[in-house]
CSV table of C-alpha atoms in Angstrom, one decimal:
chain,number,residue,atom,x,y,z
R,1,MET,CA,78.7,116.9,102.4
R,2,ASN,CA,78.4,113.3,101.3
R,3,LYS,CA,75.9,112.7,98.4
R,4,ARG,CA,74.7,109.7,100.1
R,5,ASP,CA,73.4,111.9,102.9
R,6,GLY,CA,71.7,114.3,100.6
R,7,ILE,CA,67.9,114.9,100.6
R,8,THR,CA,67.4,113.3,97.2
R,9,ALA,CA,69.3,110.1,98.5
R,10,GLN,CA,67.2,110.0,101.6
R,11,PHE,CA,63.9,110.3,99.6
R,12,ILE,CA,65.1,107.6,97.3
R,13,ARG,CA,66.0,105.3,100.2
R,14,LEU,CA,62.5,106.0,101.8
R,15,LEU,CA,60.8,105.4,98.6
R,16,VAL,CA,62.6,102.0,98.1
R,17,PHE,CA,62.3,100.8,101.7
R,18,ALA,CA,58.5,101.8,101.9
R,19,GLY,CA,57.8,100.3,98.4
R,20,LEU,CA,59.6,96.9,99.0
R,21,GLY,CA,58.1,96.6,102.4
R,22,SER,CA,54.6,97.3,101.1
R,23,LEU,CA,55.0,94.8,98.3
R,24,LEU,CA,56.5,92.1,100.7
R,25,LEU,CA,53.5,92.7,103.1
R,26,PHE,CA,50.9,92.7,100.1
R,27,ALA,CA,52.4,89.4,98.7
R,28,THR,CA,52.6,87.7,102.1
R,29,SER,CA,49.1,88.8,103.0
R,30,ARG,CA,47.5,87.9,99.6
R,31,LEU,CA,49.1,84.2,100.1
R,32,ALA,CA,47.8,83.9,103.7
R,33,PHE,CA,44.3,85.2,102.7
R,34,ARG,CA,44.0,82.7,99.7
R,35,PHE,CA,45.2,79.8,102.1
R,36,ALA,CA,42.6,80.9,104.5
R,37,LEU,CA,39.8,81.2,102.0
R,38,THR,CA,40.6,77.8,100.5
R,39,ALA,CA,40.6,76.2,103.7
R,40,TYR,CA,37.4,77.7,104.9
R,41,VAL,CA,35.8,76.8,101.5
R,42,ASP,CA,36.8,73.1,101.8
R,43,GLN,CA,35.7,72.9,105.5
R,44,THR,CA,32.3,74.2,105.1
R,45,ASN,CA,31.1,73.1,101.7
R,46,PHE,CA,30.7,76.8,100.8
R,47,ILE,CA,30.7,76.3,96.9
R,48,GLN,CA,27.7,73.9,97.2
R,49,ARG,CA,25.7,76.2,99.5
R,50,GLU,CA,26.5,79.3,97.3
R,51,THR,CA,25.5,77.4,94.1
R,52,ALA,CA,22.3,76.2,95.6
R,53,ARG,CA,21.6,79.8,96.6
R,54,GLN,CA,22.2,81.0,93.1
R,55,LEU,CA,19.9,78.4,91.5
R,56,ASP,CA,17.1,79.4,94.0
R,57,GLU,CA,17.5,83.0,92.8
R,58,PHE,CA,17.3,82.0,89.2
R,59,GLN,CA,14.2,79.9,89.7
R,60,THR,CA,12.8,83.1,91.4
R,61,PHE,CA,13.7,85.2,88.3
R,62,VAL,CA,12.3,82.8,86.0
R,63,THR,CA,9.0,82.6,87.9
R,64,GLU,CA,8.8,86.2,88.4
R,65,GLU,CA,9.5,87.0,84.6
R,66,ASN,CA,7.4,83.8,83.3
R,67,LEU,CA,10.1,82.7,81.2
R,68,SER,CA,10.4,79.7,78.8
R,69,SER,CA,13.7,78.0,77.8
R,70,LYS,CA,13.4,79.8,74.6
R,71,ASP,CA,14.0,83.2,76.2
R,72,VAL,CA,17.7,83.2,75.7
R,73,ARG,CA,18.4,86.8,76.0
R,74,PRO,CA,17.0,87.4,79.7
R,75,ILE,CA,18.6,84.2,80.8
R,76,THR,CA,21.9,85.2,79.5
R,77,ASP,CA,21.6,88.8,80.9
R,78,TRP,CA,20.9,87.3,84.3
R,79,VAL,CA,24.0,85.0,84.1
R,80,GLN,CA,26.2,88.0,83.2
R,81,LYS,CA,24.7,90.1,85.8
R,82,HIS,CA,25.6,87.8,88.5
R,83,ASN,CA,28.9,87.1,87.1
R,84,LEU,CA,28.6,83.5,86.9
R,85,THR,CA,30.9,81.0,85.0
R,86,LEU,CA,28.5,78.9,83.2
R,87,LEU,CA,24.8,78.1,83.2
R,88,GLU,CA,23.4,74.9,81.4
R,89,LEU,CA,19.8,73.9,80.8
R,90,TYR,CA,19.1,70.0,80.2
R,91,ARG,CA,15.8,68.3,79.3
R,92,ASP,CA,15.9,64.6,79.8
R,93,HIS,CA,19.6,64.8,79.9
R,94,VAL,CA,19.7,66.7,76.6
R,95,LEU,CA,21.6,70.1,76.5
R,96,VAL,CA,19.2,72.8,75.4
R,97,TYR,CA,20.9,76.0,76.5
R,98,SER,CA,24.4,77.0,77.4
R,99,SER,CA,25.6,80.5,78.6
R,100,PHE,CA,29.0,79.7,77.0
R,101,ALA,CA,27.4,80.0,73.4
R,102,PRO,CA,23.8,81.5,74.1
R,103,GLY,CA,23.0,82.4,70.8
R,104,ARG,CA,23.8,78.9,69.2
R,105,GLU,CA,20.9,76.6,68.6
R,106,ILE,CA,21.8,73.2,70.4
R,107,LYS,CA,20.3,70.1,68.7
R,108,GLY,CA,21.0,66.5,69.2
R,109,GLU,CA,20.1,63.6,67.0
R,110,GLN,CA,16.9,61.7,68.1
R,111,ASP,CA,17.5,59.9,71.3
R,112,GLN,CA,21.1,61.1,71.3
R,113,ARG,CA,21.9,62.7,74.6
R,114,VAL,CA,24.7,65.3,75.5
R,115,PRO,CA,26.9,64.2,78.4
R,116,PHE,CA,25.5,65.1,81.7
R,117,TYR,CA,27.3,64.7,84.9
R,118,ASP,CA,25.3,63.7,88.0
R,119,TRP,CA,28.1,64.6,90.3
R,120,GLN,CA,27.6,68.3,89.6
R,121,PRO,CA,25.0,70.0,91.8
R,122,TYR,CA,22.0,70.7,89.8
R,123,ALA,CA,18.3,71.7,90.3
R,124,THR,CA,15.2,71.4,88.6
R,125,ILE,CA,14.0,74.7,87.2
R,126,HIS,CA,10.2,75.2,86.3
R,127,PHE,CA,10.0,77.2,83.1
R,128,ALA,CA,6.8,78.1,81.3
R,129,ASP,CA,7.4,75.3,78.6
R,130,GLY,CA,8.3,72.7,81.2
R,131,ASP,CA,10.8,71.6,83.8
R,132,PHE,CA,14.6,71.6,83.0
R,133,GLU,CA,17.7,70.4,85.0
R,134,ALA,CA,19.8,73.5,85.5
R,135,LEU,CA,23.7,73.1,86.1
R,136,LEU,CA,25.4,76.1,87.5
R,137,TYR,CA,29.2,76.8,87.7
R,138,CYS,CA,30.0,79.9,89.8
R,139,ASN,CA,33.5,80.6,90.8
R,140,THR,CA,32.6,82.3,94.2
R,141,ILE,CA,36.2,81.9,95.5
R,142,ARG,CA,37.3,83.9,92.6
R,143,THR,CA,34.9,86.8,93.6
R,144,TYR,CA,36.0,86.9,97.3
R,145,GLU,CA,39.6,86.5,96.3
R,146,LEU,CA,39.4,89.6,94.0
R,147,LEU,CA,37.6,91.5,96.7
R,148,GLY,CA,40.3,90.6,99.3
R,149,THR,CA,43.0,91.4,96.8
R,150,THR,CA,41.6,94.7,96.4
R,151,VAL,CA,41.2,95.4,100.0
R,152,LEU,CA,44.8,94.4,100.7
R,153,LEU,CA,46.0,96.4,97.8
R,154,ILE,CA,44.4,99.6,99.1
R,155,PHE,CA,45.8,98.8,102.7
R,156,CYS,CA,49.2,98.3,101.4
R,157,LEU,CA,49.1,101.5,99.3
R,158,GLY,CA,47.8,103.4,102.4
R,159,LEU,CA,50.6,102.0,104.5
R,160,PHE,CA,53.1,102.9,101.8
R,161,LEU,CA,52.0,106.6,101.8
R,162,ALA,CA,51.8,106.5,105.8
R,163,VAL,CA,55.5,105.2,105.9
R,164,PHE,CA,56.7,107.7,103.4
R,165,LEU,CA,54.9,110.8,105.0
R,166,LEU,CA,56.2,109.6,108.4
R,167,GLY,CA,59.7,109.4,106.9
R,168,CYS,CA,59.5,112.9,105.5
R,169,ARG,CA,58.0,114.3,108.7
R,170,ARG,CA,61.5,114.8,110.2
R,171,ILE,CA,62.7,116.7,107.1
R,172,VAL,CA,59.4,118.8,107.2
R,173,ARG,CA,59.8,119.5,110.9
R,174,TYR,CA,63.4,120.6,110.5
R,175,ILE,CA,62.3,123.0,107.7
R,176,CYS,CA,59.6,124.5,109.7
R,177,LEU,CA,62.1,124.9,112.6
R,178,LEU,CA,64.5,126.7,110.3
R,179,SER,CA,61.6,128.9,109.0
R,180,ASP,CA,60.7,129.9,112.6
R,181,GLU,CA,64.3,130.8,113.4
R,182,ILE,CA,64.7,132.9,110.1
R,183,GLN,CA,61.4,134.8,111.1
R,184,ALA,CA,63.0,135.4,114.6
R,185,MET,CA,66.2,136.7,112.7
R,186,GLU,CA,64.0,139.0,110.6
R,187,GLY,CA,62.4,140.1,113.7
R,188,GLY,CA,66.0,141.3,115.0
R,189,ASP,CA,66.7,138.3,117.4
R,190,LEU,CA,70.4,137.6,116.5
R,191,ASP,CA,71.3,135.9,119.8
R,192,HIS,CA,69.3,132.6,119.1
R,193,SER,CA,71.7,130.3,117.3
R,194,ILE,CA,70.3,128.4,114.1
R,195,THR,CA,69.5,124.6,114.8
R,196,ILE,CA,72.2,122.5,112.9
R,197,GLN,CA,71.3,118.8,112.5
R,198,GLY,CA,72.1,116.1,110.1
R,199,SER,CA,74.5,116.1,107.1
R,200,ASP,CA,72.4,117.0,104.2
R,201,GLU,CA,71.6,120.1,102.1
R,202,LEU,CA,69.4,121.6,104.9
R,203,THR,CA,72.4,121.2,107.2
R,204,THR,CA,74.6,123.3,105.1
R,205,LEU,CA,71.8,125.7,104.6
R,206,ALA,CA,71.4,126.1,108.3
R,207,SER,CA,75.2,126.4,108.8
R,208,CYS,CA,75.2,129.2,106.3
R,209,LEU,CA,72.3,131.0,108.0
R,210,ASP,CA,73.9,130.7,111.5
R,211,SER,CA,77.3,132.3,109.9
R,212,MET,CA,75.1,134.9,108.2
R,213,ARG,CA,73.6,135.6,111.9
R,214,LEU,CA,76.9,135.8,113.5
R,215,THR,CA,78.1,138.4,111.0
R,216,LEU,CA,74.9,140.5,111.2
R,217,ARG,CA,75.4,140.4,114.9
R,218,ARG,CA,78.9,141.4,114.7
R,219,GLN,CA,78.1,144.2,112.4
R,220,HIS,CA,75.4,145.5,114.7
R,221,GLN,CA,77.9,145.4,117.5
R,222,GLN,CA,80.4,147.3,115.5
R,223,GLU,CA,77.8,149.8,114.5
R,224,ALA,CA,76.8,150.2,118.0
R,225,GLU,CA,80.3,150.7,119.3
R,226,THR,CA,80.9,153.2,116.4
R,227,SER,CA,77.8,155.2,117.3
R,228,ALA,CA,78.9,155.2,121.0
R,229,LYS,CA,82.4,156.5,120.0
R,230,VAL,CA,80.8,159.2,117.7
R,231,LYS,CA,78.7,160.3,120.5
R,232,ASN,CA,81.4,160.3,123.1
R,233,LEU,CA,83.6,162.1,120.6
R,234,ILE,CA,81.0,164.9,119.8
R,235,THR,CA,80.7,165.4,123.8
R,236,GLN,CA,84.4,165.6,124.1
R,237,MET,CA,84.7,167.9,121.1
R,238,SER,CA,82.0,170.2,122.4
R,239,HIS,CA,83.9,170.3,125.9
R,240,ASP,CA,87.5,170.9,124.5
R,241,LEU,CA,86.4,173.5,121.8
R,242,ARG,CA,84.3,175.4,124.3
R,243,THR,CA,87.3,176.2,126.4
R,244,PRO,CA,89.7,177.7,123.9
R,245,LEU,CA,86.8,179.4,121.9
R,246,THR,CA,85.9,181.1,125.1
R,247,THR,CA,89.4,182.2,125.8
R,248,LEU,CA,89.6,183.4,122.3
R,249,LEU,CA,86.6,185.5,122.4
R,250,LEU,CA,87.7,187.0,125.6
R,251,TYR,CA,91.1,188.0,124.4
R,252,THR,CA,89.4,189.2,121.0
R,253,GLU,CA,87.0,191.4,123.2
R,254,ILE,CA,89.9,192.8,125.1
R,255,VAL,CA,91.7,194.0,122.0
R,256,ARG,CA,88.6,195.3,120.2
R,257,CYS,CA,87.9,197.4,123.2
R,258,HIS,CA,91.5,198.4,123.7
R,259,LYS,CA,91.6,197.1,127.2
R,260,TYR,CA,95.3,196.7,127.3
R,261,GLN,CA,97.9,198.8,129.0
R,262,ASP,CA,100.6,199.2,126.3
R,263,GLU,CA,102.0,197.6,123.1
R,264,GLN,CA,103.6,194.7,125.0
R,265,GLN,CA,100.4,193.5,126.4
R,266,LEU,CA,98.7,193.8,123.1
R,267,GLN,CA,101.2,191.5,121.7
R,268,ASP,CA,100.8,189.1,124.4
R,269,TYR,CA,97.1,189.0,123.7
R,270,LEU,CA,97.6,188.6,120.1
R,271,ALA,CA,100.0,185.6,120.8
R,272,LYS,CA,97.4,184.1,123.1
R,273,ILE,CA,94.7,184.5,120.3
R,274,ASP,CA,97.0,182.9,117.9
R,275,ARG,CA,97.8,180.1,120.0
R,276,LYS,CA,94.2,179.3,120.7
R,277,ALA,CA,93.3,179.5,117.0
R,278,ARG,CA,96.0,177.1,116.3
R,279,GLN,CA,94.8,174.8,119.0
R,280,ILE,CA,91.3,175.0,117.5
R,281,LYS,CA,92.8,174.2,114.1
R,282,HIS,CA,94.6,171.2,115.4
R,283,LEU,CA,91.2,170.0,116.9
R,284,SER,CA,89.6,170.4,113.6
R,285,ASP,CA,92.5,168.7,111.8
R,286,ASN,CA,92.2,165.7,114.0
R,287,LEU,CA,88.3,165.6,113.6
R,288,PHE,CA,89.0,165.7,109.7
R,289,GLU,CA,91.5,162.9,110.0
R,290,TYR,CA,89.2,160.7,112.0
R,291,ALA,CA,86.2,161.4,109.6
R,292,LEU,CA,88.5,160.6,106.6
R,293,VAL,CA,89.7,157.2,108.3
R,294,THR,CA,86.2,156.0,109.2
R,295,ARG,CA,84.8,156.8,105.9
R,296,ASP,CA,87.6,154.8,104.0
R,297,SER,CA,86.4,151.5,102.6
R,298,PRO,CA,88.2,148.2,103.7
R,299,VAL,CA,91.9,148.5,102.6
R,300,MET,CA,93.9,145.9,100.6
R,301,LEU,CA,97.0,145.2,102.5
R,302,ASP,CA,100.4,145.5,100.9
R,303,GLN,CA,102.8,142.3,100.3
R,304,PRO,CA,104.5,141.2,103.3
R,305,ALA,CA,107.7,143.2,104.1
R,306,SER,CA,110.3,143.3,106.9
R,307,LEU,CA,109.8,145.7,109.9
R,308,SER,CA,112.8,147.7,108.8
R,309,GLN,CA,111.7,148.3,105.4
R,310,ILE,CA,108.2,149.4,106.4
R,311,PHE,CA,109.3,151.9,109.0
R,312,GLU,CA,112.8,153.1,107.7
R,313,GLY,CA,111.4,155.9,105.5
R,314,PRO,CA,108.5,157.1,107.8
R,315,LEU,CA,110.8,156.9,110.9
R,316,ALA,CA,113.5,159.0,109.3
R,317,GLU,CA,111.0,161.8,108.2
R,318,MET,CA,109.6,161.9,111.9
R,319,VAL,CA,113.1,162.0,113.6
R,320,ASP,CA,114.1,164.8,111.2
R,321,GLN,CA,110.9,166.8,111.9
R,322,LEU,CA,111.3,166.4,115.6
R,323,GLN,CA,114.8,167.3,115.7
R,324,GLN,CA,114.2,170.4,113.7
R,325,HIS,CA,111.7,171.4,116.7
R,326,GLY,CA,114.4,170.7,119.3
R,327,PHE,CA,113.5,167.1,120.3
R,328,ILE,CA,116.1,164.4,121.0
R,329,CYS,CA,115.1,161.0,119.6
R,330,THR,CA,116.4,157.7,120.8
R,331,LEU,CA,115.8,154.5,118.7
R,332,ASP,CA,116.1,150.9,119.6
R,333,LEU,CA,114.6,148.8,116.9
R,334,GLY,CA,116.1,145.4,118.2
R,335,SER,CA,117.9,142.6,116.2
R,336,GLU,CA,114.7,141.0,114.8
R,337,ASP,CA,113.7,141.9,111.2
R,338,LEU,CA,110.2,140.4,111.3
R,339,SER,CA,107.8,140.2,108.3
R,340,LEU,CA,104.7,142.2,108.7
R,341,THR,CA,101.8,143.0,106.3
R,342,VAL,CA,100.6,146.6,106.4
R,343,TYR,CA,99.0,149.1,104.4
R,344,GLU,CA,101.8,151.9,103.7
R,345,PRO,CA,99.8,155.0,103.5
R,346,TYR,CA,98.1,154.3,106.8
R,347,ILE,CA,101.7,153.7,108.3
R,348,ARG,CA,102.8,157.2,107.2
R,349,ARG,CA,99.5,158.8,108.4
R,350,ILE,CA,99.9,157.2,111.7
R,351,LEU,CA,103.4,158.3,112.1
R,352,ASP,CA,102.4,161.8,111.1
R,353,ASN,CA,99.6,161.8,113.6
R,354,ILE,CA,102.0,160.8,116.4
R,355,THR,CA,104.6,163.5,115.3
R,356,SER,CA,101.9,166.2,115.4
R,357,ASN,CA,100.9,164.9,118.9
R,358,ILE,CA,104.3,165.0,120.1
R,359,LEU,CA,105.1,168.4,118.8
R,360,LYS,CA,101.8,169.8,120.3
R,361,TYR,CA,101.8,168.3,123.7
R,362,ALA,CA,105.4,166.7,124.3
R,363,ASP,CA,108.0,168.5,126.4
R,364,PRO,CA,111.2,169.0,124.4
R,365,ALA,CA,113.3,168.9,127.5
R,366,TYR,CA,112.9,165.1,127.7
R,367,PRO,CA,114.0,162.7,124.8
R,368,VAL,CA,111.3,160.8,122.6
R,369,SER,CA,112.0,157.1,122.6
R,370,VAL,CA,111.1,154.7,119.9
R,371,THR,CA,111.5,151.0,121.0
R,372,PHE,CA,111.0,147.5,119.3
R,373,VAL,CA,108.2,145.5,121.0
R,374,ARG,CA,107.4,141.9,120.8
R,375,GLU,CA,104.5,140.4,122.2
R,376,GLU,CA,103.8,136.5,121.5
R,377,ASP,CA,102.7,136.6,117.7
R,378,ASP,CA,102.7,140.4,117.6
R,379,ALA,CA,105.5,142.9,116.9
R,380,GLY,CA,105.7,146.5,116.5
R,381,LEU,CA,107.1,149.8,117.9
R,382,ALA,CA,106.5,151.7,121.0
R,383,PHE,CA,106.5,155.7,121.0
R,384,ALA,CA,107.2,157.2,124.4
R,385,ASN,CA,107.6,160.8,125.6
R,386,VAL,CA,106.9,163.3,128.4
R,387,THR,CA,104.0,165.5,128.2
R,388,LEU,CA,104.2,169.2,129.0
R,389,SER,CA,103.6,170.4,132.7
R,390,ASP,CA,101.0,173.0,131.5
R,391,THR,CA,97.7,171.3,131.5
R,392,ASP,CA,96.2,174.1,129.3
R,393,SER,CA,98.6,173.3,126.7
R,394,VAL,CA,97.8,169.5,126.7
R,395,GLU,CA,94.1,169.6,126.6
R,396,SER,CA,92.9,167.3,123.9
R,397,THR,CA,89.8,165.2,122.7
R,398,LYS,CA,92.2,162.3,121.9
R,399,VAL,CA,90.7,162.3,118.3
R,400,GLY,CA,94.1,161.4,116.9
R,401,LEU,CA,94.3,158.4,119.1
R,402,VAL,CA,90.9,157.2,117.8
R,403,SER,CA,92.1,157.7,114.3
R,404,ILE,CA,95.1,155.6,114.8
R,405,GLN,CA,93.3,152.9,116.4
R,406,THR,CA,90.9,152.9,113.5
R,407,MET,CA,93.6,152.6,111.0
R,408,MET,CA,95.2,149.9,112.9
R,409,GLU,CA,92.0,147.8,113.1
R,410,LYS,CA,91.7,148.1,109.3
R,411,MET,CA,95.2,146.6,109.0
R,412,HIS,CA,94.1,143.7,111.6
R,413,ALA,CA,96.5,145.2,114.0
R,414,ASP,CA,96.2,146.9,117.5
R,415,SER,CA,97.3,150.2,119.2
R,416,ARG,CA,97.6,150.7,122.9
R,417,ALA,CA,98.0,154.1,124.6
R,418,GLU,CA,99.3,154.2,128.3
R,419,SER,CA,99.7,157.3,130.4
R,420,ASP,CA,101.6,157.3,133.7
R,421,GLY,CA,101.7,160.8,135.3
R,422,ARG,CA,103.5,163.0,132.6
R,423,ARG,CA,104.8,160.0,130.8
R,424,PHE,CA,102.7,158.9,127.7
R,425,CYS,CA,103.3,155.9,125.4
R,426,ILE,CA,101.5,154.6,122.3
R,427,THR,CA,102.4,151.1,121.2
R,428,LEU,CA,101.6,149.7,117.7
R,429,LEU,CA,101.3,146.1,117.3
R,430,PHE,CA,101.1,144.1,114.1
R,431,PRO,CA,100.7,140.3,113.5
R,432,VAL,CA,103.9,138.6,112.8
R,433,ASN,CA,103.8,136.5,109.4
R,434,SER,CA,104.7,132.9,110.1
């Protein structure tokens, strides 16, 4: 993820753009407002009218309070209250009061007059001690300019916040969307994918959440498949154990009640009891093997090795054991010595399982073949034999095949069992290292 696309960078850009835009709008609007206000004042004599209005209010105040020109404090308070720039009182063109220095006594020499500008608007104010000319300086434009500036400032600040919040809205909506999808995952909905958009930290988070969703769904599917396999195994075990157990109990009852004709028949019954007991033991061994494999934690595969190096020892032991029981073995391992990655203990257990099944179910009259197999990016061995014609002898839950498949899956490999009449073949395929 590029840092320039991160959430922090997005917020910084949004703040900068919104701030610069608001400042530019404020400066432009303020200049336009001042220009419009100045033009209005110049065209309408606004200052003169406003000054006359303030002088009328001052006359009303003096009359109501019955003030004299000596009442400096009330006059000064009124000037400050109305935010006036300057108020001066003259008598016979002689300055007697100025709000600029209200506490200072103003005296001129006899017949000496303080300058007085006739072009300034003034009015005669009637005080208790006589009439005085009042000159009023009020910067009304300044007041309205401050008011307009305040309004524009508030508006631009509000616009800045609005633009910033609108810019954040996309991020907030995406966060809310992710929150809803996470809640759906918590509720068990693992089929709905997580929305991935953008290229910031939230995008990375969404991608990780979607990967987690896929992993959880895959785990649930595997758990469901495992549960189905276990249920199917229990059903098959119940069926296949019931038959030899029933036969075993029958022969045991015959022997216990002495329902045999001679010693030879007794030995036949005992042999059948022994065979059924061994069959039950074989089923229990396969079940134990399956439980052991499914309980194992994920295996750490060995270092890559050649096919001949991996199978040389286990195949030699397998052939020797089969030959001791009268089987003929044919091996065709091909000329390719490919590199495979396996878990050596599993290889030995798989071949032991195959050997046990051959000894139990294969017909010694036919050879057992071990053939090299290559399918695209996979390679391995195929074990083929011919099963016994006695269906009672080949009865099986195929727990051994399930155990082989489980061990192969843990090595990221695959097994395939095929049956064509009496011919049975199991193929072990491993990914070839490039």
